[in-house]
Amino acid sequence: MIPAKYDLETLHRGAQTALECSDAVWYHSTLKSDLCGCRLSSEEESKVIDGAMQTAANMAQRVAAQYGQLSPQELLEAMNIKLVYTAEELREPYLYMGLYEPAIRTITLNDSPILLIRQFIRETGLAVFTPEEDIIRVALLHEIFHALEEETPDIYTRSGMLERKLLGIFPYKRGLSGVSEVGAVHFSKCMAGVSYSPCIYERYLLMALNLLSIDFLPPNV
């Protein structure tokens, strides 16, 4: 159901603004929500985002060279990864669209948020910007990247890319889980061949649940 407080013209304007944002702006927003007390300088943030995007683009090229032009479902079969479906209640912590479980090489797609997002796109006319049939491909490719991460030693998105000092003296390196998410989003965008950032789907979900204001549909930078 369309949130009562939004009219379609306002919603479409917000969506257009969001979809015109660069990948770097979206990924800045992704990292900002996952810093967990780890402050990044502007230089560090740019380096981390560039590294994740390059890693994802390289992985997409490698997969295309190895497997050819397969659908995500065909790619899963070629990689011997199982696909299952669930329908969790629409509340935290179940607002995920997909989940990869490396111990059993299985991707779970959560139909509840996926169907709600598709309904939201249909009822609001947002398909002109983001066709609803894209969402399954994007969600599967996102999780496929996480599967590839598990199989790729020393991959950048799982590395200790940040230099820090313990007690201000002892140097060490730490990773940042949000970098893995940036990589997965960018891989899904490259592989699916979509022009927009798949990050928009999270915004659609929160709006459909009345958990996000139209003012925050574009990433908050």
GROMACS .gro file of N, CA and C in nm, residues 102-217:
model
  348
  102PRO      N    1   2.783  -1.979   0.432
  102PRO     CA    2   2.897  -2.051   0.373
  102PRO      C    3   2.912  -2.195   0.421
  103ALA      N    4   2.873  -2.224   0.544
  103ALA     CA    5   2.891  -2.360   0.597
  103ALA      C    6   2.811  -2.463   0.518
  104ILE      N    7   2.698  -2.420   0.461
  104ILE     CA    8   2.616  -2.513   0.383
  104ILE      C    9   2.602  -2.468   0.237
  105ARG      N   10   2.682  -2.369   0.197
  105ARG     CA   11   2.682  -2.318   0.059
  105ARG      C   12   2.539  -2.297   0.009
  106THR      N   13   2.466  -2.214   0.082
  106THR     CA   14   2.325  -2.192   0.052
  106THR      C   15   2.291  -2.044   0.058
  107ILE      N   16   2.219  -1.998  -0.042
  107ILE     CA   17   2.162  -1.863  -0.042
  107ILE      C   18   2.014  -1.874  -0.011
  108THR      N   19   1.971  -1.797   0.088
  108THR     CA   20   1.830  -1.790   0.123
  108THR      C   21   1.774  -1.657   0.076
  109LEU      N   22   1.669  -1.660  -0.005
  109LEU     CA   23   1.598  -1.538  -0.042
  109LEU      C   24   1.475  -1.525   0.047
  110ASN      N   25   1.457  -1.408   0.102
  110ASN     CA   26   1.346  -1.381   0.192
  110ASN      C   27   1.232  -1.317   0.112
  111ASP      N   28   1.129  -1.396   0.085
  111ASP     CA   29   1.020  -1.349  -0.001
  111ASP      C   30   0.943  -1.231   0.058
  112SER      N   31   0.935  -1.221   0.190
  112SER     CA   32   0.850  -1.117   0.251
  112SER      C   33   0.892  -0.976   0.210
  113PRO      N   34   1.019  -0.935   0.232
  113PRO     CA   35   1.057  -0.800   0.189
  113PRO      C   36   1.061  -0.786   0.037
  114ILE      N   37   1.100  -0.891  -0.033
  114ILE     CA   38   1.108  -0.883  -0.179
  114ILE      C   39   0.969  -0.857  -0.238
  115LEU      N   40   0.868  -0.930  -0.192
  115LEU     CA   41   0.732  -0.911  -0.243
  115LEU      C   42   0.677  -0.774  -0.205
  116LEU      N   43   0.712  -0.727  -0.085
  116LEU     CA   44   0.665  -0.595  -0.043
  116LEU      C   45   0.727  -0.485  -0.129
  117ILE      N   46   0.856  -0.498  -0.157
  117ILE     CA   47   0.923  -0.399  -0.242
  117ILE      C   48   0.862  -0.400  -0.382
  118ARG      N   49   0.837  -0.519  -0.437
  118ARG     CA   50   0.779  -0.529  -0.571
  118ARG      C   51   0.640  -0.466  -0.573
  119GLN      N   52   0.561  -0.490  -0.468
  119GLN     CA   53   0.428  -0.430  -0.459
  119GLN      C   54   0.439  -0.277  -0.451
  120PHE      N   55   0.534  -0.229  -0.372
  120PHE     CA   56   0.555  -0.085  -0.356
  120PHE      C   57   0.592  -0.022  -0.490
  121ILE      N   58   0.681  -0.086  -0.564
  121ILE     CA   59   0.721  -0.035  -0.696
  121ILE      C   60   0.602  -0.031  -0.790
  122ARG      N   61   0.523  -0.139  -0.790
  122ARG     CA   62   0.406  -0.146  -0.878
  122ARG      C   63   0.304  -0.037  -0.845
  123GLU      N   64   0.270  -0.025  -0.717
  123GLU     CA   65   0.161   0.065  -0.677
  123GLU      C   66   0.199   0.212  -0.687
  124THR      N   67   0.328   0.241  -0.685
  124THR     CA   68   0.372   0.381  -0.690
  124THR      C   69   0.420   0.423  -0.828
  125GLY      N   70   0.421   0.331  -0.922
  125GLY     CA   71   0.468   0.365  -1.056
  125GLY      C   72   0.619   0.383  -1.064
  126LEU      N   73   0.693   0.331  -0.966
  126LEU     CA   74   0.839   0.347  -0.965
  126LEU      C   75   0.908   0.252  -1.063
  127ALA      N   76   0.832   0.165  -1.127
  127ALA     CA   77   0.891   0.074  -1.225
  127ALA      C   78   0.954   0.149  -1.342
  128VAL      N   79   0.911   0.272  -1.365
  128VAL     CA   80   0.971   0.352  -1.472
  128VAL      C   81   1.118   0.381  -1.441
  129PHE      N   82   1.153   0.382  -1.313
  129PHE     CA   83   1.292   0.404  -1.271
  129PHE      C   84   1.363   0.271  -1.241
  130THR      N   85   1.293   0.182  -1.170
  130THR     CA   86   1.353   0.058  -1.122
  130THR      C   87   1.255  -0.057  -1.147
  131PRO      N   88   1.265  -0.124  -1.262
  131PRO     CA   89   1.173  -0.233  -1.294
  131PRO      C   90   1.170  -0.339  -1.183
  132GLU      N   91   1.051  -0.381  -1.144
  132GLU     CA   92   1.040  -0.472  -1.031
  132GLU      C   93   1.105  -0.607  -1.058
  133GLU      N   94   1.115  -0.646  -1.185
  133GLU     CA   95   1.176  -0.777  -1.215
  133GLU      C   96   1.327  -0.777  -1.191
  134ASP      N   97   1.387  -0.660  -1.172
  134ASP     CA   98   1.532  -0.654  -1.146
  134ASP      C   99   1.568  -0.706  -1.008
  135ILE      N  100   1.475  -0.699  -0.914
  135ILE     CA  101   1.512  -0.716  -0.773
  135ILE      C  102   1.565  -0.855  -0.741
  136ILE      N  103   1.508  -0.960  -0.801
  136ILE     CA  104   1.555  -1.096  -0.773
  136ILE      C  105   1.698  -1.113  -0.824
  137ARG      N  106   1.724  -1.064  -0.945
  137ARG     CA  107   1.860  -1.075  -1.001
  137ARG      C  108   1.960  -1.003  -0.912
  138VAL      N  109   1.926  -0.883  -0.873
  138VAL     CA  110   2.017  -0.803  -0.792
  138VAL      C  111   2.041  -0.869  -0.656
  139ALA      N  112   1.935  -0.918  -0.593
  139ALA     CA  113   1.949  -0.982  -0.462
  139ALA      C  114   2.035  -1.107  -0.469
  140LEU      N  115   2.017  -1.188  -0.573
  140LEU     CA  116   2.097  -1.309  -0.587
  140LEU      C  117   2.244  -1.276  -0.615
  141LEU      N  118   2.268  -1.180  -0.701
  141LEU     CA  119   2.406  -1.143  -0.734
  141LEU      C  120   2.478  -1.084  -0.614
  142HIS      N  121   2.405  -1.012  -0.531
  142HIS     CA  122   2.463  -0.958  -0.407
  142HIS      C  123   2.517  -1.072  -0.321
  143GLU      N  124   2.437  -1.176  -0.304
  143GLU     CA  125   2.480  -1.288  -0.219
  143GLU      C  126   2.586  -1.374  -0.288
  144ILE      N  127   2.582  -1.380  -0.420
  144ILE     CA  128   2.687  -1.453  -0.493
  144ILE      C  129   2.823  -1.388  -0.467
  145PHE      N  130   2.826  -1.256  -0.459
  145PHE     CA  131   2.953  -1.189  -0.428
  145PHE      C  132   3.004  -1.234  -0.291
  146HIS      N  133   2.915  -1.242  -0.193
  146HIS     CA  134   2.958  -1.287  -0.060
  146HIS      C  135   3.011  -1.430  -0.065
  147ALA      N  136   2.950  -1.514  -0.150
  147ALA     CA  137   3.000  -1.650  -0.167
  147ALA      C  138   3.140  -1.648  -0.228
  148LEU      N  139   3.161  -1.562  -0.325
  148LEU     CA  140   3.293  -1.551  -0.389
  148LEU      C  141   3.397  -1.497  -0.291
  149GLU      N  142   3.355  -1.405  -0.204
  149GLU     CA  143   3.446  -1.355  -0.101
  149GLU      C  144   3.500  -1.469  -0.015
  150GLU      N  145   3.411  -1.561   0.021
  150GLU     CA  146   3.451  -1.673   0.106
  150GLU      C  147   3.556  -1.761   0.039
  151GLU      N  148   3.556  -1.762  -0.093
  151GLU     CA  149   3.645  -1.849  -0.170
  151GLU      C  150   3.770  -1.777  -0.218
  152THR      N  151   3.783  -1.650  -0.185
  152THR     CA  152   3.894  -1.570  -0.238
  152THR      C  153   3.984  -1.523  -0.124
  153PRO      N  154   4.095  -1.591  -0.101
  153PRO     CA  155   4.186  -1.550   0.008
  153PRO      C  156   4.236  -1.407  -0.012
  154ASP      N  157   4.243  -1.333   0.097
  154ASP     CA  158   4.299  -1.198   0.097
  154ASP      C  159   4.223  -1.099   0.008
  155ILE      N  160   4.096  -1.127  -0.021
  155ILE     CA  161   4.018  -1.032  -0.101
  155ILE      C  162   4.008  -0.899  -0.025
  156TYR      N  163   4.015  -0.790  -0.097
  156TYR     CA  164   4.022  -0.657  -0.035
  156TYR      C  165   3.905  -0.631   0.059
  157THR      N  166   3.784  -0.670   0.018
  157THR     CA  167   3.666  -0.637   0.096
  157THR      C  168   3.658  -0.711   0.229
  158ARG      N  169   3.746  -0.808   0.250
  158ARG     CA  170   3.752  -0.878   0.380
  158ARG      C  171   3.887  -0.854   0.448
  159SER      N  172   3.963  -0.762   0.399
  159SER     CA  173   4.099  -0.742   0.449
  159SER      C  174   4.104  -0.636   0.559
  160GLY      N  175   4.219  -0.625   0.621
  160GLY     CA  176   4.242  -0.516   0.716
  160GLY      C  177   4.294  -0.396   0.639
  161MET      N  178   4.200  -0.315   0.590
  161MET     CA  179   4.239  -0.205   0.500
  161MET      C  180   4.265  -0.073   0.574
  162LEU      N  181   4.235  -0.071   0.705
  162LEU     CA  182   4.253   0.052   0.781
  162LEU      C  183   4.371   0.040   0.878
  163GLU      N  184   4.459   0.138   0.874
  163GLU     CA  185   4.575   0.138   0.964
  163GLU      C  186   4.540   0.215   1.091
  164ARG      N  187   4.558   0.149   1.204
  164ARG     CA  188   4.526   0.210   1.332
  164ARG      C  189   4.640   0.184   1.431
  165LYS      N  190   4.635   0.252   1.547
  165LYS     CA  191   4.734   0.229   1.652
  165LYS      C  192   4.664   0.198   1.783
  166LEU      N  193   4.703   0.089   1.846
  166LEU     CA  194   4.650   0.052   1.976
  166LEU      C  195   4.717   0.137   2.083
  167LEU      N  196   4.636   0.202   2.166
  167LEU     CA  197   4.687   0.291   2.271
  167LEU      C  198   4.772   0.404   2.214
  168GLY      N  199   4.749   0.431   2.085
  168GLY     CA  200   4.824   0.537   2.020
  168GLY      C  201   4.968   0.503   1.991
  169ILE      N  202   5.005   0.374   2.012
  169ILE     CA  203   5.147   0.335   1.997
  169ILE      C  204   5.164   0.219   1.901
  170PHE      N  205   5.091   0.110   1.925
  170PHE     CA  206   5.116  -0.014   1.853
  170PHE      C  207   5.033  -0.021   1.724
  171PRO      N  208   5.099  -0.026   1.608
  171PRO     CA  209   5.025  -0.027   1.481
  171PRO      C  210   4.956  -0.161   1.456
  172TYR      N  211   4.836  -0.152   1.400
  172TYR     CA  212   4.764  -0.273   1.359
  172TYR      C  213   4.670  -0.234   1.246
  173LYS      N  214   4.613  -0.334   1.181
  173LYS     CA  215   4.517  -0.309   1.073
  173LYS      C  216   4.384  -0.372   1.109
  174ARG      N  217   4.278  -0.303   1.072
  174ARG     CA  218   4.145  -0.356   1.097
  174ARG      C  219   4.061  -0.345   0.971
  175GLY      N  220   3.962  -0.433   0.962
  175GLY     CA  221   3.870  -0.430   0.849
  175GLY      C  222   3.743  -0.355   0.887
  176LEU      N  223   3.649  -0.353   0.794
  176LEU     CA  224   3.523  -0.283   0.814
  176LEU      C  225   3.417  -0.361   0.737
  177SER      N  226   3.318  -0.415   0.808
  177SER     CA  227   3.221  -0.503   0.743
  177SER      C  228   3.142  -0.430   0.634
  178GLY      N  229   3.124  -0.300   0.649
  178GLY     CA  230   3.052  -0.225   0.547
  178GLY      C  231   3.119  -0.227   0.411
  179VAL      N  232   3.250  -0.250   0.409
  179VAL     CA  233   3.322  -0.255   0.281
  179VAL      C  234   3.279  -0.377   0.202
  180SER      N  235   3.252  -0.487   0.273
  180SER     CA  236   3.200  -0.606   0.207
  180SER      C  237   3.064  -0.579   0.143
  181GLU      N  238   2.981  -0.500   0.212
  181GLU     CA  239   2.851  -0.465   0.158
  181GLU      C  240   2.864  -0.376   0.035
  182VAL      N  241   2.956  -0.282   0.040
  182VAL     CA  242   2.981  -0.197  -0.078
  182VAL      C  243   3.022  -0.284  -0.196
  183GLY      N  244   3.112  -0.378  -0.172
  183GLY     CA  245   3.154  -0.468  -0.279
  183GLY      C  246   3.040  -0.548  -0.336
  184ALA      N  247   2.954  -0.601  -0.249
  184ALA     CA  248   2.842  -0.684  -0.293
  184ALA      C  249   2.742  -0.603  -0.375
  185VAL      N  250   2.714  -0.480  -0.329
  185VAL     CA  251   2.621  -0.394  -0.403
  185VAL      C  252   2.678  -0.362  -0.540
  186HIS      N  253   2.806  -0.326  -0.544
  186HIS     CA  254   2.865  -0.286  -0.672
  186HIS      C  255   2.877  -0.405  -0.768
  187PHE      N  256   2.909  -0.521  -0.715
  187PHE     CA  257   2.913  -0.643  -0.798
  187PHE      C  258   2.776  -0.669  -0.859
  188SER      N  259   2.671  -0.658  -0.778
  188SER     CA  260   2.536  -0.685  -0.829
  188SER      C  261   2.499  -0.584  -0.936
  189LYS      N  262   2.540  -0.459  -0.918
  189LYS     CA  263   2.511  -0.358  -1.020
  189LYS      C  264   2.584  -0.390  -1.151
  190CYS      N  265   2.713  -0.424  -1.140
  190CYS     CA  266   2.792  -0.456  -1.260
  190CYS      C  267   2.736  -0.578  -1.332
  191MET      N  268   2.707  -0.683  -1.257
  191MET     CA  269   2.662  -0.808  -1.317
  191MET      C  270   2.521  -0.798  -1.373
  192ALA      N  271   2.433  -0.725  -1.305
  192ALA     CA  272   2.295  -0.712  -1.351
  192ALA      C  273   2.282  -0.612  -1.465
  193GLY      N  274   2.383  -0.525  -1.479
  193GLY     CA  275   2.380  -0.426  -1.587
  193GLY      C  276   2.276  -0.318  -1.566
  194VAL      N  277   2.245  -0.287  -1.439
  194VAL     CA  278   2.146  -0.182  -1.412
  194VAL      C  279   2.218  -0.047  -1.402
  195SER      N  280   2.146   0.059  -1.433
  195SER     CA  281   2.207   0.191  -1.433
  195SER      C  282   2.198   0.260  -1.297
  196TYR      N  283   2.114   0.209  -1.210
  196TYR     CA  284   2.090   0.272  -1.080
  196TYR      C  285   2.161   0.193  -0.970
  197SER      N  286   2.170   0.254  -0.852
  197SER     CA  287   2.231   0.183  -0.739
  197SER      C  288   2.130   0.089  -0.674
  198PRO      N  289   2.163  -0.039  -0.659
  198PRO     CA  290   2.073  -0.131  -0.589
  198PRO      C  291   2.044  -0.091  -0.445
  199CYS      N  292   2.121   0.003  -0.390
  199CYS     CA  293   2.093   0.052  -0.255
  199CYS      C  294   1.951   0.107  -0.244
  200ILE      N  295   1.893   0.148  -0.356
  200ILE     CA  296   1.760   0.209  -0.354
  200ILE      C  297   1.656   0.113  -0.298
  201TYR      N  298   1.677  -0.019  -0.312
  201TYR     CA  299   1.577  -0.115  -0.267
  201TYR      C  300   1.558  -0.112  -0.116
  202GLU      N  301   1.667  -0.090  -0.043
  202GLU     CA  302   1.654  -0.079   0.102
  202GLU      C  303   1.567   0.041   0.138
  203ARG      N  304   1.584   0.151   0.064
  203ARG     CA  305   1.503   0.270   0.088
  203ARG      C  306   1.355   0.241   0.058
  204TYR      N  307   1.329   0.172  -0.053
  204TYR     CA  308   1.191   0.137  -0.087
  204TYR      C  309   1.127   0.054   0.024
  205LEU      N  310   1.203  -0.043   0.075
  205LEU     CA  311   1.149  -0.130   0.180
  205LEU      C  312   1.111  -0.049   0.304
  206LEU      N  313   1.201   0.038   0.347
  206LEU     CA  314   1.174   0.118   0.466
  206LEU      C  315   1.057   0.213   0.445
  207MET      N  316   1.044   0.266   0.323
  207MET     CA  317   0.930   0.353   0.294
  207MET      C  318   0.800   0.274   0.294
  208ALA      N  319   0.804   0.154   0.237
  208ALA     CA  320   0.683   0.071   0.233
  208ALA      C  321   0.637   0.034   0.373
  209LEU      N  322   0.732   0.026   0.466
  209LEU     CA  323   0.700  -0.006   0.605
  209LEU      C  324   0.675   0.119   0.689
  210ASN      N  325   0.674   0.235   0.622
  210ASN     CA  326   0.656   0.363   0.692
  210ASN      C  327   0.765   0.388   0.796
  211LEU      N  328   0.885   0.342   0.766
  211LEU     CA  329   0.999   0.362   0.856
  211LEU      C  330   1.097   0.466   0.802
  212LEU      N  331   1.065   0.527   0.688
  212LEU     CA  332   1.156   0.624   0.627
  212LEU      C  333   1.076   0.736   0.566
  213SER      N  334   1.118   0.858   0.594
  213SER     CA  335   1.055   0.976   0.536
  213SER      C  336   1.103   0.996   0.392
  214ILE      N  337   1.017   1.055   0.311
  214ILE     CA  338   1.053   1.087   0.173
  214ILE      C  339   1.178   1.174   0.169
  215ASP      N  340   1.201   1.254   0.271
  215ASP     CA  341   1.318   1.342   0.276
  215ASP      C  342   1.449   1.263   0.278
  216PHE      N  343   1.442   1.137   0.323
  216PHE     CA  344   1.563   1.055   0.334
  216PHE      C  345   1.569   0.946   0.229
  217LEU      N  346   1.483   0.955   0.127
  217LEU     CA  347   1.492   0.859   0.016
  217LEU      C  348   1.626   0.872  -0.055
   0.00000   0.00000   0.00000
